[in-house]
CSV table of C-alpha atoms in Angstrom, one decimal:
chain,number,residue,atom,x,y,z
A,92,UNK,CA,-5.4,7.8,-25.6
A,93,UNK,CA,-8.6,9.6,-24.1
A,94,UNK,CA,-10.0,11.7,-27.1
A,95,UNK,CA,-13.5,12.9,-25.3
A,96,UNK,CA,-15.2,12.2,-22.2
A,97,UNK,CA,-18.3,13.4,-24.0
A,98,UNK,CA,-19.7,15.2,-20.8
A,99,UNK,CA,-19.3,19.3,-21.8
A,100,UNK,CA,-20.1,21.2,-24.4
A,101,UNK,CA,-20.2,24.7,-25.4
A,102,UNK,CA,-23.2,25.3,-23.1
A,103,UNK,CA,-22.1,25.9,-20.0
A,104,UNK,CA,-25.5,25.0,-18.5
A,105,UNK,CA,-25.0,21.5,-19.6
A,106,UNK,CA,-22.4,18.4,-17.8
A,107,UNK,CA,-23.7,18.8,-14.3
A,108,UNK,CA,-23.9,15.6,-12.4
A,109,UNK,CA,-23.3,14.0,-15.6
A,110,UNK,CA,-20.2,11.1,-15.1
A,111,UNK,CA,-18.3,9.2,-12.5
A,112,UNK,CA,-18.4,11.0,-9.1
A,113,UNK,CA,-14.4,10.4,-8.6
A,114,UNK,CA,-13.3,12.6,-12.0
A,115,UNK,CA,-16.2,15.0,-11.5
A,116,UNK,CA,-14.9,18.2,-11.3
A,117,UNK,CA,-16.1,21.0,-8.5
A,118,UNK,CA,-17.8,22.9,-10.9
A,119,UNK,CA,-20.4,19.7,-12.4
A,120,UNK,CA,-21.4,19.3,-8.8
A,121,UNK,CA,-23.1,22.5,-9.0
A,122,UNK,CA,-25.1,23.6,-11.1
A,123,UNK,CA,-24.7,27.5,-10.9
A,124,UNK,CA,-20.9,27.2,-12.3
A,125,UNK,CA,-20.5,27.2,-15.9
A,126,UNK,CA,-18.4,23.8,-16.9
A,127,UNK,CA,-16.4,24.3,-19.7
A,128,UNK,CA,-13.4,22.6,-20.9
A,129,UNK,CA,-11.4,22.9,-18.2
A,130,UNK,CA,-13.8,20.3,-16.7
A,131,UNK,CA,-13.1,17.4,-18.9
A,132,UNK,CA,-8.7,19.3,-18.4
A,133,UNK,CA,-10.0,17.9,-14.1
A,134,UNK,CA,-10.7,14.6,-15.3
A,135,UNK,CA,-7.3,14.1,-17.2
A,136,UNK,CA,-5.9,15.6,-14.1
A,137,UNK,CA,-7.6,12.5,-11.9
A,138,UNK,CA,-6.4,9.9,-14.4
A,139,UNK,CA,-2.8,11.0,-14.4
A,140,UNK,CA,-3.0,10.9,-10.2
A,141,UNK,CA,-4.0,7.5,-10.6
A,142,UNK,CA,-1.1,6.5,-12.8
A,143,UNK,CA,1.2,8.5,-10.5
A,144,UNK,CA,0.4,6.8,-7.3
A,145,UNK,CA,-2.1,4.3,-7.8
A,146,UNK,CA,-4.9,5.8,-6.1
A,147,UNK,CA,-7.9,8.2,-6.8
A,148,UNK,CA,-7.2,11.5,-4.8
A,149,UNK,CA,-10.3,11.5,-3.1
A,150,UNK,CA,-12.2,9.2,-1.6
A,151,UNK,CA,-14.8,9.0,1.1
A,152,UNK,CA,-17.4,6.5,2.9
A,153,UNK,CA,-20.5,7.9,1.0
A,154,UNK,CA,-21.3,9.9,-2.3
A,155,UNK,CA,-22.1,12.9,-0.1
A,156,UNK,CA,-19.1,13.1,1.6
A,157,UNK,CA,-16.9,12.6,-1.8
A,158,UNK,CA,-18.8,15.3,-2.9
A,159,UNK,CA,-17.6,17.7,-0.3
A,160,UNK,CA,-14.1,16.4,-0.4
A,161,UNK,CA,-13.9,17.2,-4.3
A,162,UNK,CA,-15.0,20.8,-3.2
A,163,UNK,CA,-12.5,21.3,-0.9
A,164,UNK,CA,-9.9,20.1,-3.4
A,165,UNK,CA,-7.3,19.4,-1.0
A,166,UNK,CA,-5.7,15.7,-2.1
A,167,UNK,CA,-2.8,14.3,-0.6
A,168,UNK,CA,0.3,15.2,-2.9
A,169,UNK,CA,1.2,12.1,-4.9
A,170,UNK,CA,4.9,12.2,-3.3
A,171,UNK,CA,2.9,11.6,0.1
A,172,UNK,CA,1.6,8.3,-1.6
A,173,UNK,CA,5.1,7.6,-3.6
A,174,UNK,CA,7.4,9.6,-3.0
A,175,UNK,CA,9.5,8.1,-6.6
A,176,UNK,CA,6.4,10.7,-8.7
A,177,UNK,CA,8.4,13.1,-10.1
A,178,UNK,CA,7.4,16.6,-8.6
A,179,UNK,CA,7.1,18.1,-11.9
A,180,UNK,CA,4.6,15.2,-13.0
A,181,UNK,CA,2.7,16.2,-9.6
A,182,UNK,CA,2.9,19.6,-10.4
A,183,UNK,CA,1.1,18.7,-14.3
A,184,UNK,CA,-1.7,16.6,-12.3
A,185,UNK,CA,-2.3,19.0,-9.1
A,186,UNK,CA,-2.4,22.1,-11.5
A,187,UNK,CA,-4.7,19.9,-13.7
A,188,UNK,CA,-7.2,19.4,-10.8
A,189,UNK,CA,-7.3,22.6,-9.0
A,190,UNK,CA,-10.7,23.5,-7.5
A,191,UNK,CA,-11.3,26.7,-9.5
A,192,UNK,CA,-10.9,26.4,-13.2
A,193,UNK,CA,-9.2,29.7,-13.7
A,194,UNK,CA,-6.1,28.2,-11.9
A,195,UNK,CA,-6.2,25.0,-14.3
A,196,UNK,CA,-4.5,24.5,-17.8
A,197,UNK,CA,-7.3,26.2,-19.5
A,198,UNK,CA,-7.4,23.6,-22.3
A,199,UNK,CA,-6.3,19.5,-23.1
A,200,UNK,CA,-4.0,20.7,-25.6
A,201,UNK,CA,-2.0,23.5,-22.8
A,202,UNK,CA,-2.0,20.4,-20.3
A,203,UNK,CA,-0.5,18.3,-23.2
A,204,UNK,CA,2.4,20.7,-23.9
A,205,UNK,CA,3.5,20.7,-20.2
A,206,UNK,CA,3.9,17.0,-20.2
A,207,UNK,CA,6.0,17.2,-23.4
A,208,UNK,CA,7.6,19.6,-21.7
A,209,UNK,CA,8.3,16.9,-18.9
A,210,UNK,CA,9.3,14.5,-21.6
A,211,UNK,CA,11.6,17.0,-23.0
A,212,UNK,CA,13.4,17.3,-19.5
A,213,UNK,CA,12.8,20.9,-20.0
A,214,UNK,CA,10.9,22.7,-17.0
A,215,UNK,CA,7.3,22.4,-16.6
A,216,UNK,CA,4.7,25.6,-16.7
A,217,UNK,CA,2.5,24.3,-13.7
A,218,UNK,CA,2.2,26.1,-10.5
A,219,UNK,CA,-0.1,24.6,-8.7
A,220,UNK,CA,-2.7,26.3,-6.3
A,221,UNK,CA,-2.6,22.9,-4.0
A,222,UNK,CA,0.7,24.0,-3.1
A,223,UNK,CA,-0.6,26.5,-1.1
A,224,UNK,CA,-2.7,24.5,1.0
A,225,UNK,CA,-1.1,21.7,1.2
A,226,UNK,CA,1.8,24.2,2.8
A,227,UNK,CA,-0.6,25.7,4.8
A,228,UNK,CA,-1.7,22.9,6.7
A,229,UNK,CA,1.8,21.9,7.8
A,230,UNK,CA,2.7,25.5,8.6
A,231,UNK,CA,-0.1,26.3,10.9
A,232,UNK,CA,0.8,24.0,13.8
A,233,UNK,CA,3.9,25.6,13.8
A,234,UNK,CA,3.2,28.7,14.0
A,235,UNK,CA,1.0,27.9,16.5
A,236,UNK,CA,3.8,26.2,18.6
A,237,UNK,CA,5.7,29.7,18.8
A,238,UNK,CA,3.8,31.3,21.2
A,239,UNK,CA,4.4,28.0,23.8
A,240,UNK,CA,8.0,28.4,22.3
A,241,UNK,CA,7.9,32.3,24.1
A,242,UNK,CA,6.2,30.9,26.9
A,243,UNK,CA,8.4,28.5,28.0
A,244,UNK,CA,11.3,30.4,27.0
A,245,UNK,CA,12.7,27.9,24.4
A,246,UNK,CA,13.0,30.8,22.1
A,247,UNK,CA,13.3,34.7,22.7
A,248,UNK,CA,10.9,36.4,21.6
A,249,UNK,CA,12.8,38.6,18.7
A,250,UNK,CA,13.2,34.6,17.5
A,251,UNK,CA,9.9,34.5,17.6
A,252,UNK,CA,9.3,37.2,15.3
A,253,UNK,CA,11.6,35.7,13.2
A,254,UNK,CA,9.9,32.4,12.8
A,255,UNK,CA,6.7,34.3,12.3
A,256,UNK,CA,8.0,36.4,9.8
A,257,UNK,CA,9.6,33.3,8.0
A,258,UNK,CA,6.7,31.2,7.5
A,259,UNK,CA,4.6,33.8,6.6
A,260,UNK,CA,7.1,34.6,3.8
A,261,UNK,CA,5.9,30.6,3.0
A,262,UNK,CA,2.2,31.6,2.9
């Protein structure tokens, strides 16, 4: 059981740059966003990544460069890394360590009830923002590809249209 990391507080002015660089959250490395507990709700969210897959998810050649990776916030989904993580446990740890804090489980204990939730086999709560990305960035090329599609004549261009209009139903 983790009870406290012991890096917030009330004062939101307080935490920054305080604790291990790979369960920092966004917020700590910058010190004109108020850290709350959602901060410490981040770290959980790194912990139970690690137990998912076995690996921390970020990591980088240098302190500075971790630091803008964790900004970002775009880690490779745990099913990437094993695909045997349950997506609804993915869901619990990607929600948990979403880059802005007003898309995380605002507290431990809301974070706790999802995973009895899991444990429950009843359906989890988390949503998370990652999703969107991480969708994204495999959508893009496609919709890139289209236009050589048209070009080439591999597809019409009312299929075209289509395709466009379908993934951007996905975004």
């Amino acid at each position: 059981r983790i009870l406290d990391f012991g890096l917030t507080s009330r004062a939101a002015d307080r935490g920054h740059g305080l604790g291990t660089l790979f369960y920092m959250a966004p917020e700590q490395l910058d010190p004109a966003q108020p850290i709350d507990a959602r901060t410490d709700v981040y770290a959980l969210g790194v912990v139970l990544f690690e137990l998912l897959c076995g690996e921390r998810p970020f990591v980088a050649d240098t302190d500075a460069k971790l630091r803008e990776t964790i900004r970002l916030g775009e880690p490779r989904l745990p099913r990437e890394i094993d695909p045997s993580v349950p997506e609804s446990l993915q869901s619990i740890a990607l929600t948990a360590m979403a880059v802005d804090p007003a898309d995380r489980y605002a507290t431990a204990h809301d974070l706790a009830a999802d995973l009895n939730r899991y444990l429950e086999d009843r359906p989890v709560l988390a949503r998370p923002a990652a999703y969107r990305s991480a969708l994204a960035r495999r959508v893009e090329p496609h919709i890139e590809d289209i236009d050589e599609w048209e070009r080439l004549r591999l597809v019409y261009p009312h299929e075209g249209q289509r395709l466009r209009e379908a993934y951007s139903r996905l975004d």
